[in-house]
Short mmCIF file of C-alpha atoms in Angstrom, two decimals:
data_model
loop_
_atom_site.label_atom_id
_atom_site.label_comp_id
_atom_site.label_asym_id
_atom_site.label_seq_id
_atom_site.Cartn_x
_atom_site.Cartn_y
_atom_site.Cartn_z
CA UNK A 257 -1.66 -18.47 -73.33
CA UNK A 258 -1.88 -21.21 -75.97
CA UNK A 259 -1.01 -24.89 -75.65
CA UNK A 260 0.85 -25.40 -78.90
CA UNK A 261 1.22 -29.15 -78.47
CA UNK A 262 -2.52 -29.63 -78.98
CA UNK A 263 -2.27 -29.42 -82.74
CA UNK A 264 -2.20 -25.67 -83.43
CA UNK A 265 -1.31 -25.26 -87.11
CA UNK A 266 0.64 -22.35 -88.56
CA UNK A 267 -2.33 -20.50 -90.03
CA UNK A 268 -4.09 -20.82 -86.66
CA UNK A 269 -1.03 -19.37 -84.93
CA UNK A 270 -1.13 -16.41 -87.28
CA UNK A 271 -4.84 -15.85 -86.71
CA UNK A 272 -4.59 -16.20 -82.93
CA UNK A 273 -1.65 -13.79 -82.65
CA UNK A 274 -3.35 -11.26 -84.91
CA UNK A 275 -6.55 -11.52 -82.87
CA UNK A 276 -4.62 -11.04 -79.63
CA UNK A 277 -2.89 -7.96 -80.98
CA UNK A 278 -6.12 -6.52 -82.39
CA UNK A 279 -7.85 -7.17 -79.06
CA UNK A 280 -5.32 -5.02 -77.20
CA UNK A 281 -3.91 -7.84 -75.08
CA UNK A 282 -0.50 -7.24 -73.52
CA UNK A 283 1.26 -10.49 -74.35
CA UNK A 284 0.99 -13.75 -76.26
CA UNK A 285 2.50 -16.79 -74.54
CA UNK A 286 2.71 -20.36 -75.73
CA UNK A 287 3.73 -23.61 -74.12
CA UNK A 288 6.97 -25.33 -75.11
CA UNK A 289 5.91 -28.96 -75.40
CA UNK A 290 6.39 -31.29 -78.36
CA UNK A 291 3.79 -34.00 -77.68
CA UNK A 292 0.05 -33.62 -77.03
CA UNK A 293 -1.14 -33.82 -73.43
CA UNK A 294 -4.92 -33.54 -73.91
CA UNK A 295 -5.99 -34.25 -77.48
CA UNK A 296 -3.69 -37.16 -78.32
CA UNK A 297 -2.39 -38.14 -81.72
CA UNK A 298 -2.20 -36.78 -84.35
CA UNK A 299 -2.01 -33.49 -82.41
CA UNK A 300 1.50 -32.23 -81.83
CA UNK A 301 3.53 -29.05 -81.72
CA UNK A 302 5.40 -26.80 -84.07
CA UNK A 303 8.61 -25.74 -82.31
CA UNK A 304 7.98 -22.95 -79.82
CA UNK A 305 10.91 -20.69 -80.65
CA UNK A 306 10.59 -21.13 -84.42
CA UNK A 307 6.92 -20.21 -84.09
CA UNK A 308 7.66 -17.12 -81.98
CA UNK A 309 10.30 -15.98 -84.47
CA UNK A 310 7.73 -16.15 -87.26
CA UNK A 311 5.07 -14.40 -85.17
CA UNK A 312 7.57 -11.67 -84.39
CA UNK A 313 7.35 -10.75 -88.07
CA UNK A 314 3.55 -10.91 -88.33
CA UNK A 315 2.92 -8.80 -85.20
CA UNK A 316 4.05 -5.31 -84.25
CA UNK A 317 3.17 -4.62 -80.62
CA UNK A 318 2.28 -7.63 -78.50
CA UNK A 319 4.94 -9.23 -76.31
CA UNK A 320 5.89 -12.83 -77.09
CA UNK A 321 7.13 -15.59 -74.81
CA UNK A 322 7.26 -19.21 -73.69
CA UNK A 323 5.54 -20.54 -70.62
CA UNK A 324 7.82 -22.36 -70.22
CA UNK A 325 10.81 -23.71 -72.13
CA UNK A 326 12.21 -26.86 -70.46
CA UNK A 327 15.96 -27.03 -69.98
CA UNK A 328 15.88 -30.66 -71.13
CA UNK A 329 15.15 -29.64 -74.75
CA UNK A 330 18.07 -27.35 -75.58
CA UNK A 331 21.51 -26.37 -74.28
CA UNK A 332 21.42 -23.09 -72.38
CA UNK A 333 23.49 -21.35 -75.04
CA UNK A 334 20.98 -22.36 -77.73
CA UNK A 335 18.03 -21.17 -75.64
CA UNK A 336 19.77 -17.85 -74.99
CA UNK A 337 20.46 -17.47 -78.73
CA UNK A 338 16.87 -18.40 -79.67
CA UNK A 339 15.39 -15.80 -77.33
CA UNK A 340 17.90 -13.14 -78.38
CA UNK A 341 17.04 -13.83 -82.02
CA UNK A 342 13.32 -13.39 -81.40
CA UNK A 343 14.11 -10.23 -79.45
CA UNK A 344 15.85 -8.78 -82.52
CA UNK A 345 13.17 -9.88 -84.97
CA UNK A 346 10.40 -8.48 -82.76
CA UNK A 347 12.12 -5.20 -81.99
CA UNK A 348 12.55 -6.04 -78.29
CA UNK A 349 9.33 -7.83 -77.36
CA UNK A 350 10.47 -11.23 -76.09
CA UNK A 351 10.11 -12.78 -72.61
CA UNK A 352 11.71 -16.05 -71.57
CA UNK A 353 9.80 -18.46 -69.39
CA UNK A 354 12.11 -21.30 -68.36
CA UNK A 355 11.58 -24.44 -66.29
CA UNK A 356 12.97 -27.84 -65.38
CA UNK A 357 10.64 -29.87 -67.63
CA UNK A 358 8.17 -32.51 -66.42
CA UNK A 359 6.43 -34.37 -69.26
CA UNK A 360 8.31 -37.65 -69.49
CA UNK A 361 6.37 -39.01 -72.48
CA UNK A 362 7.57 -36.30 -74.85
CA UNK A 363 11.15 -36.87 -73.77
CA UNK A 364 10.82 -40.54 -74.68
CA UNK A 365 9.20 -39.75 -78.05
CA UNK A 366 11.88 -37.22 -79.05
CA UNK A 367 14.84 -39.00 -77.41
CA UNK A 368 15.53 -36.27 -74.86
CA UNK A 369 17.19 -37.46 -71.64
CA UNK A 370 14.87 -37.24 -68.64
CA UNK A 371 16.98 -37.28 -65.47
CA UNK A 372 15.74 -37.06 -61.89
CA UNK A 373 13.91 -34.01 -60.56
CA UNK A 374 16.99 -32.94 -58.64
CA UNK A 375 19.20 -33.23 -61.73
CA UNK A 376 16.72 -31.27 -63.83
CA UNK A 377 16.68 -28.46 -61.26
CA UNK A 378 20.48 -28.52 -61.20
CA UNK A 379 20.38 -28.04 -64.97
CA UNK A 380 17.81 -25.25 -64.61
CA UNK A 381 20.17 -23.45 -62.24
CA UNK A 382 23.09 -23.97 -64.61
CA UNK A 383 21.16 -22.73 -67.65
CA UNK A 384 19.83 -19.66 -65.86
CA UNK A 385 23.39 -18.67 -65.13
CA UNK A 386 24.40 -19.40 -68.71
CA UNK A 387 21.57 -17.32 -70.17
CA UNK A 388 22.59 -14.40 -67.94
CA UNK A 389 26.20 -14.73 -69.05
CA UNK A 390 25.36 -14.90 -72.76
CA UNK A 391 23.04 -11.93 -72.57
CA UNK A 392 25.01 -9.63 -70.33
CA UNK A 393 28.51 -10.83 -69.52
CA UNK A 394 30.26 -12.90 -72.20
CA UNK A 395 32.29 -10.52 -74.36
CA UNK A 396 32.39 -13.02 -77.25
CA UNK A 397 28.65 -13.87 -77.39
CA UNK A 398 27.05 -11.51 -79.90
CA UNK A 399 24.65 -10.03 -80.71
CA UNK A 400 23.18 -9.18 -77.34
CA UNK A 401 19.39 -8.90 -77.00
CA UNK A 402 17.87 -5.55 -77.88
CA UNK A 403 16.20 -5.20 -74.47
CA UNK A 404 18.54 -3.87 -71.84
CA UNK A 405 19.79 -4.90 -69.42
CA UNK A 406 18.14 -8.10 -70.79
CA UNK A 407 14.73 -9.59 -71.64
CA UNK A 408 12.44 -10.53 -68.78
CA UNK A 409 12.90 -14.01 -67.29
CA UNK A 410 9.95 -15.89 -65.79
CA UNK A 411 10.22 -18.89 -63.47
CA UNK A 412 7.16 -20.67 -62.15
CA UNK A 413 5.85 -23.29 -59.80
CA UNK A 414 3.94 -23.70 -56.57
CA UNK A 415 6.38 -21.61 -54.48
CA UNK A 416 8.51 -24.50 -53.27
CA UNK A 417 11.84 -23.42 -51.80
CA UNK A 418 14.31 -24.27 -54.56
CA UNK A 419 12.21 -22.82 -57.37
CA UNK A 420 11.62 -19.64 -55.40
CA UNK A 421 15.31 -19.34 -54.60
CA UNK A 422 16.23 -19.62 -58.28
CA UNK A 423 13.57 -17.08 -59.22
CA UNK A 424 14.86 -14.60 -56.66
CA UNK A 425 18.42 -15.03 -57.97
CA UNK A 426 17.73 -14.91 -61.68
CA UNK A 427 14.17 -13.92 -62.64
CA UNK A 428 11.96 -10.88 -62.94
CA UNK A 429 8.65 -12.68 -62.50
CA UNK A 430 7.29 -15.64 -60.59
CA UNK A 431 4.39 -17.43 -62.24
CA UNK A 432 2.18 -19.89 -60.39
CA UNK A 433 -0.30 -22.20 -62.09
CA UNK A 434 -3.91 -23.19 -61.44
CA UNK A 435 -3.92 -21.57 -57.99
CA UNK A 436 -6.96 -20.67 -55.93
CA UNK A 437 -7.17 -17.17 -54.44
CA UNK A 438 -5.92 -18.49 -51.09
CA UNK A 439 -3.07 -20.39 -52.73
CA UNK A 440 -2.08 -17.33 -54.74
CA UNK A 441 -1.99 -15.25 -51.55
CA UNK A 442 0.28 -17.71 -49.75
CA UNK A 443 2.57 -18.24 -52.73
CA UNK A 444 2.94 -14.50 -53.22
CA UNK A 445 3.90 -14.13 -49.58
CA UNK A 446 6.53 -16.88 -49.89
CA UNK A 447 8.09 -15.25 -52.95
CA UNK A 448 8.04 -11.80 -51.34
CA UNK A 449 9.70 -13.14 -48.16
CA UNK A 450 12.46 -14.75 -50.17
CA UNK A 451 13.06 -11.58 -52.18
CA UNK A 452 13.16 -9.49 -49.00
CA UNK A 453 15.60 -11.88 -47.35
CA UNK A 454 17.82 -11.72 -50.44
CA UNK A 455 17.79 -7.92 -50.39
CA UNK A 456 16.16 -7.46 -53.76
CA UNK A 457 12.96 -5.81 -55.00
CA UNK A 458 9.84 -8.00 -55.15
CA UNK A 459 9.31 -10.05 -58.29
CA UNK A 460 6.26 -9.53 -60.45
CA UNK A 461 3.77 -12.20 -59.40
CA UNK A 462 1.52 -13.81 -62.00
CA UNK A 463 -0.85 -16.74 -62.39
CA UNK A 464 -1.46 -19.03 -65.36
CA UNK A 465 -4.82 -20.78 -65.33
CA UNK A 466 -7.68 -21.81 -67.58
CA UNK A 467 -10.47 -19.61 -68.85
CA UNK A 468 -13.77 -19.82 -70.68
CA UNK A 469 -15.37 -16.41 -71.25
CA UNK A 470 -18.51 -15.35 -73.08
CA UNK A 471 -20.16 -12.04 -73.80
CA UNK A 472 -23.32 -13.43 -72.21
CA UNK A 473 -24.31 -16.50 -70.21
CA UNK A 474 -25.38 -18.56 -73.22
CA UNK A 475 -22.08 -17.97 -74.99
CA UNK A 476 -20.17 -18.93 -71.83
CA UNK A 477 -22.20 -22.14 -71.48
CA UNK A 478 -21.50 -23.10 -75.11
CA UNK A 479 -17.79 -22.48 -74.69
CA UNK A 480 -17.70 -24.49 -71.47
CA UNK A 481 -19.31 -27.43 -73.26
CA UNK A 482 -16.58 -27.33 -75.91
CA UNK A 483 -13.89 -27.04 -73.22
CA UNK A 484 -15.28 -30.16 -71.55
CA UNK A 485 -15.22 -32.10 -74.82
CA UNK A 486 -11.60 -31.09 -75.42
CA UNK A 487 -10.37 -31.87 -71.90
CA UNK A 488 -12.59 -34.83 -71.05
CA UNK A 489 -13.31 -33.15 -67.71
CA UNK A 490 -16.66 -32.28 -66.18
CA UNK A 491 -15.39 -29.38 -64.10
CA UNK A 492 -14.66 -25.87 -65.26
CA UNK A 493 -11.60 -23.65 -65.66
CA UNK A 494 -10.71 -21.22 -62.88
CA UNK A 495 -12.10 -18.26 -64.80
CA UNK A 496 -15.45 -19.22 -66.29
CA UNK A 497 -18.45 -17.02 -67.06
CA UNK A 498 -19.38 -13.74 -68.62
CA UNK A 499 -16.92 -10.88 -68.99
CA UNK A 500 -18.33 -9.17 -65.90
CA UNK A 501 -18.18 -12.35 -63.83
CA UNK A 502 -14.58 -13.09 -64.79
CA UNK A 503 -13.55 -9.48 -64.14
CA UNK A 504 -14.93 -9.79 -60.61
CA UNK A 505 -13.05 -13.05 -60.10
CA UNK A 506 -9.81 -11.56 -61.42
CA UNK A 507 -10.20 -8.63 -59.04
CA UNK A 508 -10.15 -11.12 -56.16
CA UNK A 509 -6.76 -12.38 -57.40
CA UNK A 510 -5.53 -8.83 -57.83
CA UNK A 511 -6.43 -8.15 -54.20
CA UNK A 512 -4.04 -10.88 -53.00
CA UNK A 513 -1.11 -9.67 -55.11
CA UNK A 514 -1.53 -11.19 -58.56
CA UNK A 515 -0.26 -8.62 -61.07
CA UNK A 516 -0.64 -10.49 -64.35
CA UNK A 517 -2.87 -13.33 -65.56
CA UNK A 518 -1.90 -15.67 -68.39
CA UNK A 519 -5.28 -17.05 -69.48
CA UNK A 520 -4.99 -20.54 -70.96
CA UNK A 521 -7.20 -20.87 -74.05
CA UNK A 522 -7.51 -24.56 -74.89
CA UNK A 523 -10.10 -24.27 -77.67
CA UNK A 524 -7.66 -22.77 -80.16
CA UNK A 525 -10.14 -23.16 -83.04
CA UNK A 526 -12.26 -20.51 -81.29
CA UNK A 527 -10.49 -17.37 -82.51
CA UNK A 528 -13.45 -15.22 -81.49
CA UNK A 529 -12.85 -15.79 -77.78
CA UNK A 530 -9.54 -13.96 -78.10
CA UNK A 531 -11.54 -10.84 -78.90
CA UNK A 532 -13.68 -11.47 -75.81
CA UNK A 533 -10.48 -11.60 -73.75
CA UNK A 534 -9.66 -8.18 -75.16
CA UNK A 535 -12.99 -6.90 -73.83
CA UNK A 536 -12.12 -8.50 -70.49
CA UNK A 537 -8.74 -6.73 -70.44
CA UNK A 538 -10.36 -3.40 -71.30
CA UNK A 539 -12.88 -3.82 -68.47
CA UNK A 540 -10.07 -4.57 -66.03
CA UNK A 541 -8.14 -1.48 -67.10
CA UNK A 542 -11.27 0.62 -66.76
#
């Protein structure tokens, strides 16, 4: 999972996506922000959906998605059309992560309205319904996505009631961010309870959190030092260490119901670590 707003340039996007595909990773997600959060100016973002459309041409296998597109950026019909377009270009590999939006500064910079939290969640609910209608119901909205009955929809958060309720109604996956093992366990239980009460199958449960991985301890230490320079923090990402150490940590999350991990790679200049993540994925599958 890449944070595009931190100044990732087009040739870096191409190299990162190619590395992810070569490494055997399952999916390639990017944020949908316009203004830098960590690095500051002149870092910024190429548009998420335009980038994914281009990467759909340069890749052949890996799934592509946003984590997540805010409903404050685009009308629901435009978001549905963007995702359907990438689905066609990619041959049916798109996933839509969608959220209410939170970063007020980018809304001010790009003249997007930034209403109250309640109003943004009302718009999220409205757009989820609109995306469903455009993809599956409206007889005059063509072409439909290639994936049937529709591409996967991901909604995330910390398992608060309204977000969970919307996920249970509209989504295939619930993604929680920067959660400890105990938090992941409790959030998974909350999502499962809501799905059960609604009479539907459980949602896929995933976590998005930071990572710094090395093939050996020295490599991990070097990468952590770079991560600290980029973030200005003295701590460490959730998953930090050698491949074997991070595999063990991921197994602990798997044991409490986490089915997919979106590993946030903040040092996007470090293309080589994407290959290390491929080794991590292979060890997990083994």
